[in-house]
Amino acid sequence: MRVNIYYGGRGLIDDPNLFVLEKITKVLDELRVTVERYNLYEDKRNITVLPKTLKDADGIILAASVEWFGIGGFLQQFLDACWLYGDKEKMANTYMLPVVMATTYGEREAEYCLIRAWELLGGIPAEGLCAYVNNHVEFETNSQFNLMIEKKAENFYRMISKKVVAFPNSNMVVKKTVLRSSNLSLTPQESEQLSLYVSNDNYVKKQKEDIEELANLFKGMLGEEQEPDEYVEKLKEHFYPLDGLEAVFQIDLLDENSSLIIRIEGENLSCTRGKPDSSLKPDVIAKIRTKVFQEVLSGAKSFQSAFMSGDLSAQGNFKILRNFDTIFRF
């Protein structure tokens, strides 16, 4: 038999939930149950993929610490992931023991919240263990409370081992007729794979960039004109060519995660906005915050003074850098 514990508190030393979970774990260990505990606050980036850990569990314990209102964000996020990516067929045969320890009002509401959530997921909830704890030392040293916790753990073990059948409830009817977990017909394996992608920040970021790039591509193919870039237009408007000057400026706008590429060939000016090409070899690379660059464009500050004051960092040919205020007069 295997039981997983999902602890949704913050791991504070005076959280009575930690004591209760240790007590339950000890009882289950004595009954030769394999217990695995997941502290959601330690692995908050991977909560989305945790529903796959339900596969081998015969029962689970959802432990909520009510500190001011409700079950808390970590546990809610885990339940959301179960709804979106969990194997509903597996959860239908999984027993759940709600454990709610509160240091403020609302332990009963939190327990009912966990029970209703698990019923909607198709699982079988057990009679919960919840309490309001004013002094965690008195609570932990109370022999009667200790005995009650042990009895709850034993009853949960019996419920799993005997495969107790629960009465049908209206939540199941609501789920079938009203609620929809997804518009996509995905197998549990496909849902699990999707949850892995969702939890990968780099993958999500790359997908957003690809979508934006495709949107711009199709926008151009449809003949739609893109809105002019205000920085590019401002530079073109205030350009004063310098005889014989050939230079390439790369101005990295730190706040906007983009760059201005300025190519000057005598009287010809080419200015584009976007990410620099790796093959580009600019004469000057400048890094500047958007607010400071806007001050330069408005004439409130010169390019050179921004560099001298440390608001702008640059590398490359500093002789060409000094020409910036000559060829662009604001």
mmCIF file of C-alpha atoms in Angstrom:
data_model
loop_
_atom_site.group_PDB
_atom_site.id
_atom_site.type_symbol
_atom_site.label_atom_id
_atom_site.label_comp_id
_atom_site.label_asym_id
_atom_site.label_seq_id
_atom_site.Cartn_x
_atom_site.Cartn_y
_atom_site.Cartn_z
ATOM 1 C CA MET A 1 0.000 0.000 0.000
ATOM 2 C CA ARG A 2 1.200 3.507 -0.816
ATOM 3 C CA VAL A 3 0.007 6.864 0.541
ATOM 4 C CA ASN A 4 1.157 10.268 -0.742
ATOM 5 C CA ILE A 5 1.025 13.386 1.421
ATOM 6 C CA TYR A 6 0.680 16.795 -0.236
ATOM 7 C CA TYR A 7 1.450 19.527 2.285
ATOM 8 C CA GLY A 8 0.174 22.960 1.250
ATOM 9 C CA GLY A 9 1.530 25.050 4.134
ATOM 10 C CA ARG A 10 4.647 27.199 4.265
ATOM 11 C CA GLY A 11 6.769 24.905 6.408
ATOM 12 C CA LEU A 12 6.802 27.217 9.444
ATOM 13 C CA ILE A 13 8.202 25.630 12.582
ATOM 14 C CA ASP A 14 5.037 26.405 14.590
ATOM 15 C CA ASP A 15 2.662 24.991 11.960
ATOM 16 C CA PRO A 16 0.647 22.292 13.819
ATOM 17 C CA ASN A 17 0.127 20.517 10.485
ATOM 18 C CA LEU A 18 3.750 19.381 10.515
ATOM 19 C CA PHE A 19 3.266 17.638 13.857
ATOM 20 C CA VAL A 20 0.035 15.977 12.696
ATOM 21 C CA LEU A 21 1.639 14.737 9.477
ATOM 22 C CA GLU A 22 4.622 13.317 11.346
ATOM 23 C CA LYS A 23 2.246 11.490 13.695
ATOM 24 C CA ILE A 24 0.200 10.067 10.809
ATOM 25 C CA THR A 25 3.370 9.036 8.956
ATOM 26 C CA LYS A 26 4.642 7.180 12.010
ATOM 27 C CA VAL A 27 1.380 5.223 12.349
ATOM 28 C CA LEU A 28 1.317 4.319 8.648
ATOM 29 C CA ASP A 29 4.976 3.243 8.782
ATOM 30 C CA GLU A 30 4.127 0.860 11.605
ATOM 31 C CA LEU A 31 1.355 -0.548 9.408
ATOM 32 C CA ARG A 32 3.944 -1.109 6.647
ATOM 33 C CA VAL A 33 2.531 1.540 4.355
ATOM 34 C CA THR A 34 4.916 3.343 2.000
ATOM 35 C CA VAL A 35 4.513 7.057 2.644
ATOM 36 C CA GLU A 36 5.822 9.783 0.306
ATOM 37 C CA ARG A 37 5.513 13.419 1.300
ATOM 38 C CA TYR A 38 5.535 16.371 -1.115
ATOM 39 C CA ASN A 39 6.078 19.826 0.371
ATOM 40 C CA LEU A 40 4.481 22.057 -2.245
ATOM 41 C CA TYR A 41 6.275 25.196 -1.042
ATOM 42 C CA GLU A 42 9.646 23.547 -1.788
ATOM 43 C CA ASP A 43 8.696 22.429 -5.296
ATOM 44 C CA LYS A 44 6.301 25.192 -6.331
ATOM 45 C CA ARG A 45 7.727 25.411 -9.871
ATOM 46 C CA ASN A 46 6.850 21.764 -10.535
ATOM 47 C CA ILE A 47 3.367 21.654 -8.982
ATOM 48 C CA THR A 48 1.909 21.311 -12.478
ATOM 49 C CA VAL A 49 3.554 17.907 -12.982
ATOM 50 C CA LEU A 50 2.762 16.516 -9.520
ATOM 51 C CA PRO A 51 -0.542 14.858 -10.597
ATOM 52 C CA LYS A 52 1.551 12.138 -12.235
ATOM 53 C CA THR A 53 2.677 11.086 -8.723
ATOM 54 C CA LEU A 54 -0.907 9.940 -8.058
ATOM 55 C CA LYS A 55 -0.425 6.966 -10.392
ATOM 56 C CA ASP A 56 1.034 4.597 -7.807
ATOM 57 C CA ALA A 57 -0.881 5.908 -4.773
ATOM 58 C CA ASP A 58 -3.727 3.989 -3.155
ATOM 59 C CA GLY A 59 -4.581 6.976 -0.991
ATOM 60 C CA ILE A 60 -3.491 10.566 -0.509
ATOM 61 C CA ILE A 61 -3.520 13.098 2.298
ATOM 62 C CA LEU A 62 -4.186 16.744 1.452
ATOM 63 C CA ALA A 63 -2.856 18.890 4.296
ATOM 64 C CA ALA A 64 -3.956 22.537 4.427
ATOM 65 C CA SER A 65 -2.744 25.161 6.893
ATOM 66 C CA VAL A 66 -5.341 27.896 7.337
ATOM 67 C CA GLU A 67 -3.415 31.015 8.323
ATOM 68 C CA TRP A 68 -5.889 33.679 7.259
ATOM 69 C CA PHE A 69 -8.344 32.503 4.587
ATOM 70 C CA GLY A 70 -8.879 29.216 2.809
ATOM 71 C CA ILE A 71 -6.579 26.361 1.889
ATOM 72 C CA GLY A 72 -3.794 28.513 0.441
ATOM 73 C CA GLY A 73 -2.404 28.981 -3.041
ATOM 74 C CA PHE A 74 -0.052 25.999 -3.303
ATOM 75 C CA LEU A 75 -2.723 23.411 -2.565
ATOM 76 C CA GLN A 76 -5.228 25.181 -4.827
ATOM 77 C CA GLN A 77 -2.649 25.139 -7.633
ATOM 78 C CA PHE A 78 -2.104 21.410 -7.122
ATOM 79 C CA LEU A 79 -5.857 20.719 -7.298
ATOM 80 C CA ASP A 80 -6.086 22.852 -10.451
ATOM 81 C CA ALA A 81 -3.317 20.737 -12.003
ATOM 82 C CA CYS A 82 -5.181 17.548 -11.025
ATOM 83 C CA TRP A 83 -8.299 18.865 -12.789
ATOM 84 C CA LEU A 84 -6.399 19.880 -15.926
ATOM 85 C CA TYR A 85 -3.798 17.117 -16.253
ATOM 86 C CA GLY A 86 -4.623 14.357 -13.775
ATOM 87 C CA ASP A 87 -5.704 10.853 -14.720
ATOM 88 C CA LYS A 88 -9.411 10.962 -13.760
ATOM 89 C CA GLU A 89 -9.751 7.177 -14.046
ATOM 90 C CA LYS A 90 -6.960 6.685 -11.498
ATOM 91 C CA MET A 91 -8.314 9.364 -9.139
ATOM 92 C CA ALA A 92 -11.737 7.679 -9.180
ATOM 93 C CA ASN A 93 -10.216 4.812 -7.166
ATOM 94 C CA THR A 94 -8.027 6.958 -4.916
ATOM 95 C CA TYR A 95 -8.982 7.705 -1.305
ATOM 96 C CA MET A 96 -8.261 11.130 0.179
ATOM 97 C CA LEU A 97 -7.898 12.166 3.812
ATOM 98 C CA PRO A 98 -8.227 15.948 4.359
ATOM 99 C CA VAL A 99 -6.080 17.305 7.192
ATOM 100 C CA VAL A 100 -6.711 20.933 8.100
ATOM 101 C CA MET A 101 -5.005 22.736 10.955
ATOM 102 C CA ALA A 102 -6.017 26.364 11.449
ATOM 103 C CA THR A 103 -4.495 29.156 13.476
ATOM 104 C CA THR A 104 -7.449 31.378 12.588
ATOM 105 C CA TYR A 105 -11.121 30.951 11.728
ATOM 106 C CA GLY A 106 -12.161 28.680 8.859
ATOM 107 C CA GLU A 107 -10.951 25.113 9.424
ATOM 108 C CA ARG A 108 -14.354 23.552 8.645
ATOM 109 C CA GLU A 109 -14.781 25.532 5.430
ATOM 110 C CA ALA A 110 -11.290 24.478 4.304
ATOM 111 C CA GLU A 111 -12.048 20.820 5.036
ATOM 112 C CA TYR A 112 -15.299 20.994 3.039
ATOM 113 C CA CYS A 113 -13.415 22.704 0.221
ATOM 114 C CA LEU A 114 -10.952 19.792 -0.025
ATOM 115 C CA ILE A 115 -13.751 17.206 0.163
ATOM 116 C CA ARG A 116 -15.806 18.893 -2.563
ATOM 117 C CA ALA A 117 -12.757 19.326 -4.780
ATOM 118 C CA TRP A 118 -11.812 15.657 -4.502
ATOM 119 C CA GLU A 119 -15.390 14.551 -5.179
ATOM 120 C CA LEU A 120 -15.477 16.687 -8.319
ATOM 121 C CA LEU A 121 -12.224 15.069 -9.406
ATOM 122 C CA GLY A 122 -13.987 11.722 -9.008
ATOM 123 C CA GLY A 123 -12.093 10.523 -5.943
ATOM 124 C CA ILE A 124 -13.315 9.126 -2.627
ATOM 125 C CA PRO A 125 -12.870 11.419 0.400
ATOM 126 C CA ALA A 126 -12.530 10.074 3.927
ATOM 127 C CA GLU A 127 -13.771 11.671 7.120
ATOM 128 C CA GLY A 128 -11.384 14.553 7.689
ATOM 129 C CA LEU A 129 -9.182 15.654 10.539
ATOM 130 C CA CYS A 130 -9.434 19.369 11.302
ATOM 131 C CA ALA A 131 -8.817 21.558 14.324
ATOM 132 C CA TYR A 132 -8.276 25.120 15.459
ATOM 133 C CA VAL A 133 -4.926 25.398 17.236
ATOM 134 C CA ASN A 134 -4.303 28.403 19.464
ATOM 135 C CA ASN A 135 -1.139 27.072 21.101
ATOM 136 C CA HIS A 136 0.789 24.466 19.128
ATOM 137 C CA VAL A 137 2.807 23.308 22.185
ATOM 138 C CA GLU A 138 -0.331 22.525 24.190
ATOM 139 C CA PHE A 139 -1.860 20.837 21.162
ATOM 140 C CA GLU A 140 1.172 18.608 20.563
ATOM 141 C CA THR A 141 1.502 17.588 24.229
ATOM 142 C CA ASN A 142 -2.164 16.709 24.676
ATOM 143 C CA SER A 143 -2.361 12.916 24.917
ATOM 144 C CA GLN A 144 -6.030 12.764 23.897
ATOM 145 C CA PHE A 145 -5.354 14.740 20.723
ATOM 146 C CA ASN A 146 -2.442 12.425 19.926
ATOM 147 C CA LEU A 147 -4.686 9.400 20.309
ATOM 148 C CA MET A 148 -7.338 10.931 18.039
ATOM 149 C CA ILE A 149 -4.747 11.566 15.312
ATOM 150 C CA GLU A 150 -3.541 7.960 15.545
ATOM 151 C CA LYS A 151 -7.127 6.665 15.272
ATOM 152 C CA LYS A 152 -7.741 8.778 12.182
ATOM 153 C CA ALA A 153 -4.630 7.358 10.524
ATOM 154 C CA GLU A 154 -5.692 3.789 11.400
ATOM 155 C CA ASN A 155 -9.218 4.358 10.072
ATOM 156 C CA PHE A 156 -7.803 5.744 6.825
ATOM 157 C CA TYR A 157 -5.627 2.634 6.494
ATOM 158 C CA ARG A 158 -8.684 0.394 7.020
ATOM 159 C CA MET A 159 -10.687 2.361 4.479
ATOM 160 C CA ILE A 160 -8.026 1.809 1.808
ATOM 161 C CA SER A 161 -7.307 -1.830 2.640
ATOM 162 C CA LYS A 162 -11.016 -2.764 2.669
ATOM 163 C CA LYS A 163 -11.721 -0.661 -0.458
ATOM 164 C CA VAL A 164 -14.710 0.999 1.138
ATOM 165 C CA VAL A 165 -17.398 2.073 -1.330
ATOM 166 C CA ALA A 166 -18.805 5.602 -0.998
ATOM 167 C CA PHE A 167 -22.427 6.603 -1.553
ATOM 168 C CA PRO A 168 -23.092 8.504 -4.799
ATOM 169 C CA ASN A 169 -23.255 12.273 -4.456
ATOM 170 C CA SER A 170 -24.651 15.188 -6.451
ATOM 171 C CA ASN A 171 -21.171 16.518 -7.244
ATOM 172 C CA MET A 172 -20.682 13.629 -9.669
ATOM 173 C CA VAL A 173 -23.907 14.549 -11.485
ATOM 174 C CA VAL A 174 -22.818 18.197 -11.720
ATOM 175 C CA LYS A 175 -19.455 17.106 -13.090
ATOM 176 C CA LYS A 176 -21.028 14.985 -15.826
ATOM 177 C CA THR A 177 -23.676 17.469 -16.911
ATOM 178 C CA VAL A 178 -22.135 20.894 -16.336
ATOM 179 C CA LEU A 179 -18.401 20.912 -15.673
ATOM 180 C CA ARG A 180 -15.844 20.309 -18.380
ATOM 181 C CA SER A 181 -12.179 19.881 -17.538
ATOM 182 C CA SER A 182 -10.985 20.475 -21.096
ATOM 183 C CA ASN A 183 -12.237 20.949 -24.611
ATOM 184 C CA LEU A 184 -9.439 18.708 -25.859
ATOM 185 C CA SER A 185 -9.766 14.933 -25.907
ATOM 186 C CA LEU A 186 -6.467 13.968 -24.309
ATOM 187 C CA THR A 187 -5.373 10.658 -22.871
ATOM 188 C CA PRO A 188 -3.860 10.693 -19.351
ATOM 189 C CA GLN A 189 -0.432 10.212 -20.942
ATOM 190 C CA GLU A 190 -0.938 13.208 -23.249
ATOM 191 C CA SER A 191 -2.184 15.334 -20.347
ATOM 192 C CA GLU A 192 0.900 14.403 -18.332
ATOM 193 C CA GLN A 193 3.162 15.351 -21.228
ATOM 194 C CA LEU A 194 1.314 18.665 -21.609
ATOM 195 C CA SER A 195 1.781 19.406 -17.910
ATOM 196 C CA LEU A 196 5.543 18.905 -18.337
ATOM 197 C CA TYR A 197 5.583 21.539 -21.056
ATOM 198 C CA VAL A 198 3.440 23.939 -19.006
ATOM 199 C CA SER A 199 5.867 23.743 -16.070
ATOM 200 C CA ASN A 200 8.851 24.501 -18.336
ATOM 201 C CA ASP A 201 9.252 28.297 -18.291
ATOM 202 C CA ASN A 202 11.788 28.294 -21.126
ATOM 203 C CA TYR A 203 9.485 26.247 -23.359
ATOM 204 C CA VAL A 204 6.519 28.554 -22.679
ATOM 205 C CA LYS A 205 8.650 31.649 -23.349
ATOM 206 C CA LYS A 206 9.912 30.190 -26.641
ATOM 207 C CA GLN A 207 6.363 29.313 -27.708
ATOM 208 C CA LYS A 208 5.210 32.879 -27.063
ATOM 209 C CA GLU A 209 8.105 34.256 -29.117
ATOM 210 C CA ASP A 210 7.314 31.880 -31.986
ATOM 211 C CA ILE A 211 3.637 32.868 -31.931
ATOM 212 C CA GLU A 212 4.551 36.553 -32.013
ATOM 213 C CA GLU A 213 6.953 35.975 -34.903
ATOM 214 C CA LEU A 214 4.317 34.044 -36.870
ATOM 215 C CA ALA A 215 1.725 36.740 -36.183
ATOM 216 C CA ASN A 216 4.037 39.393 -37.612
ATOM 217 C CA LEU A 217 4.824 37.166 -40.595
ATOM 218 C CA PHE A 218 1.170 36.585 -41.489
ATOM 219 C CA LYS A 219 0.400 40.218 -40.873
ATOM 220 C CA GLY A 220 2.975 41.125 -43.536
ATOM 221 C CA MET A 221 1.687 38.450 -45.931
ATOM 222 C CA LEU A 222 -1.823 39.876 -45.662
ATOM 223 C CA GLY A 223 -0.495 43.253 -46.693
ATOM 224 C CA GLU A 224 -1.200 44.920 -43.375
ATOM 225 C CA GLU A 225 1.157 47.724 -42.507
ATOM 226 C CA GLN A 226 2.782 47.493 -39.124
ATOM 227 C CA GLU A 227 2.577 50.498 -36.869
ATOM 228 C CA PRO A 228 5.734 52.650 -37.115
ATOM 229 C CA ASP A 229 8.134 52.433 -34.200
ATOM 230 C CA GLU A 230 8.273 55.762 -32.340
ATOM 231 C CA TYR A 231 11.997 55.448 -31.606
ATOM 232 C CA VAL A 232 12.851 54.689 -35.241
ATOM 233 C CA GLU A 233 10.718 57.596 -36.466
ATOM 234 C CA LYS A 234 12.303 59.957 -33.942
ATOM 235 C CA LEU A 235 15.832 59.013 -35.008
ATOM 236 C CA LYS A 236 15.006 59.428 -38.699
ATOM 237 C CA GLU A 237 13.417 62.807 -38.054
ATOM 238 C CA HIS A 238 16.488 64.197 -36.258
ATOM 239 C CA PHE A 239 19.200 62.663 -38.449
ATOM 240 C CA TYR A 240 21.957 65.009 -39.666
ATOM 241 C CA PRO A 241 24.429 63.145 -41.898
ATOM 242 C CA LEU A 242 28.156 63.521 -41.386
ATOM 243 C CA ASP A 243 30.348 63.287 -44.472
ATOM 244 C CA GLY A 244 32.356 60.081 -44.720
ATOM 245 C CA LEU A 245 30.881 58.491 -41.588
ATOM 246 C CA GLU A 246 30.080 54.813 -41.806
ATOM 247 C CA ALA A 247 28.993 53.215 -38.554
ATOM 248 C CA VAL A 248 26.672 50.685 -36.986
ATOM 249 C CA PHE A 249 25.122 51.360 -33.585
ATOM 250 C CA GLN A 250 23.367 48.700 -31.510
ATOM 251 C CA ILE A 251 21.331 50.214 -28.687
ATOM 252 C CA ASP A 252 19.973 47.612 -26.269
ATOM 253 C CA LEU A 253 16.845 48.786 -24.444
ATOM 254 C CA LEU A 254 17.133 46.850 -21.189
ATOM 255 C CA ASP A 255 13.533 47.313 -20.004
ATOM 256 C CA GLU A 256 11.993 46.214 -23.313
ATOM 257 C CA ASN A 257 14.298 43.280 -24.127
ATOM 258 C CA SER A 258 14.834 44.618 -27.662
ATOM 259 C CA SER A 259 17.456 46.561 -29.617
ATOM 260 C CA LEU A 260 17.696 49.408 -32.106
ATOM 261 C CA ILE A 261 20.060 48.688 -34.995
ATOM 262 C CA ILE A 262 21.248 51.929 -36.612
ATOM 263 C CA ARG A 263 23.299 51.733 -39.850
ATOM 264 C CA ILE A 264 24.826 54.934 -41.206
ATOM 265 C CA GLU A 265 26.535 55.202 -44.592
ATOM 266 C CA GLY A 266 27.155 58.859 -45.302
ATOM 267 C CA GLU A 267 23.742 60.373 -46.023
ATOM 268 C CA ASN A 268 21.933 57.044 -45.837
ATOM 269 C CA LEU A 269 20.305 55.944 -42.582
ATOM 270 C CA SER A 270 18.790 52.536 -41.847
ATOM 271 C CA CYS A 271 17.142 52.026 -38.489
ATOM 272 C CA THR A 272 15.299 48.876 -37.360
ATOM 273 C CA ARG A 273 13.852 47.581 -34.100
ATOM 274 C CA GLY A 274 14.156 43.961 -32.964
ATOM 275 C CA LYS A 275 16.652 41.387 -31.810
ATOM 276 C CA PRO A 276 20.194 41.742 -33.228
ATOM 277 C CA ASP A 277 21.492 39.175 -35.700
ATOM 278 C CA SER A 278 24.401 37.099 -34.387
ATOM 279 C CA SER A 279 26.338 37.925 -37.574
ATOM 280 C CA LEU A 280 26.029 41.670 -36.886
ATOM 281 C CA LYS A 281 29.285 43.398 -35.934
ATOM 282 C CA PRO A 282 28.328 46.850 -34.588
ATOM 283 C CA ASP A 283 30.936 49.563 -34.033
ATOM 284 C CA VAL A 284 29.229 50.583 -30.799
ATOM 285 C CA ILE A 285 27.048 48.535 -28.460
ATOM 286 C CA ALA A 286 25.189 50.646 -25.908
ATOM 287 C CA LYS A 287 22.957 49.437 -23.100
ATOM 288 C CA ILE A 288 20.433 51.893 -21.723
ATOM 289 C CA ARG A 289 17.190 51.922 -19.785
ATOM 290 C CA THR A 290 14.069 53.026 -21.672
ATOM 291 C CA LYS A 291 13.447 56.046 -19.420
ATOM 292 C CA VAL A 292 16.966 57.397 -20.006
ATOM 293 C CA PHE A 293 16.755 56.775 -23.762
ATOM 294 C CA GLN A 294 13.482 58.696 -23.890
ATOM 295 C CA GLU A 295 15.243 61.611 -22.161
ATOM 296 C CA VAL A 296 17.892 61.493 -24.896
ATOM 297 C CA LEU A 297 15.232 61.522 -27.631
ATOM 298 C CA SER A 298 13.447 64.454 -26.004
ATOM 299 C CA GLY A 299 16.672 66.479 -25.776
ATOM 300 C CA ALA A 300 16.697 66.545 -21.973
ATOM 301 C CA LYS A 301 19.971 64.633 -21.910
ATOM 302 C CA SER A 302 22.704 64.002 -24.466
ATOM 303 C CA PHE A 303 24.027 60.559 -25.390
ATOM 304 C CA GLN A 304 27.479 61.566 -24.131
ATOM 305 C CA SER A 305 26.216 62.903 -20.775
ATOM 306 C CA ALA A 306 24.223 59.693 -20.220
ATOM 307 C CA PHE A 307 27.448 57.735 -20.749
ATOM 308 C CA MET A 308 29.469 60.004 -18.420
ATOM 309 C CA SER A 309 26.849 59.796 -15.658
ATOM 310 C CA GLY A 310 26.740 55.976 -15.821
ATOM 311 C CA ASP A 311 23.132 55.827 -17.075
ATOM 312 C CA LEU A 312 24.459 54.300 -20.293
ATOM 313 C CA SER A 313 27.116 51.614 -20.675
ATOM 314 C CA ALA A 314 28.925 51.160 -23.962
ATOM 315 C CA GLN A 315 31.670 49.195 -25.655
ATOM 316 C CA GLY A 316 33.361 49.463 -29.022
ATOM 317 C CA ASN A 317 34.735 52.485 -30.924
ATOM 318 C CA PHE A 318 34.377 55.454 -28.562
ATOM 319 C CA LYS A 319 35.307 57.932 -31.300
ATOM 320 C CA ILE A 320 32.174 56.875 -33.177
ATOM 321 C CA LEU A 321 30.241 56.950 -29.900
ATOM 322 C CA ARG A 322 31.057 60.653 -29.492
ATOM 323 C CA ASN A 323 29.605 61.336 -32.970
ATOM 324 C CA PHE A 324 26.130 60.186 -31.920
ATOM 325 C CA ASP A 325 25.165 63.633 -30.576
ATOM 326 C CA THR A 326 26.430 65.203 -33.800
ATOM 327 C CA ILE A 327 24.449 63.065 -36.213
ATOM 328 C CA PHE A 328 21.317 62.960 -34.061
ATOM 329 C CA ARG A 329 20.339 66.408 -32.782
ATOM 330 C CA PHE A 330 17.298 66.488 -30.509
#
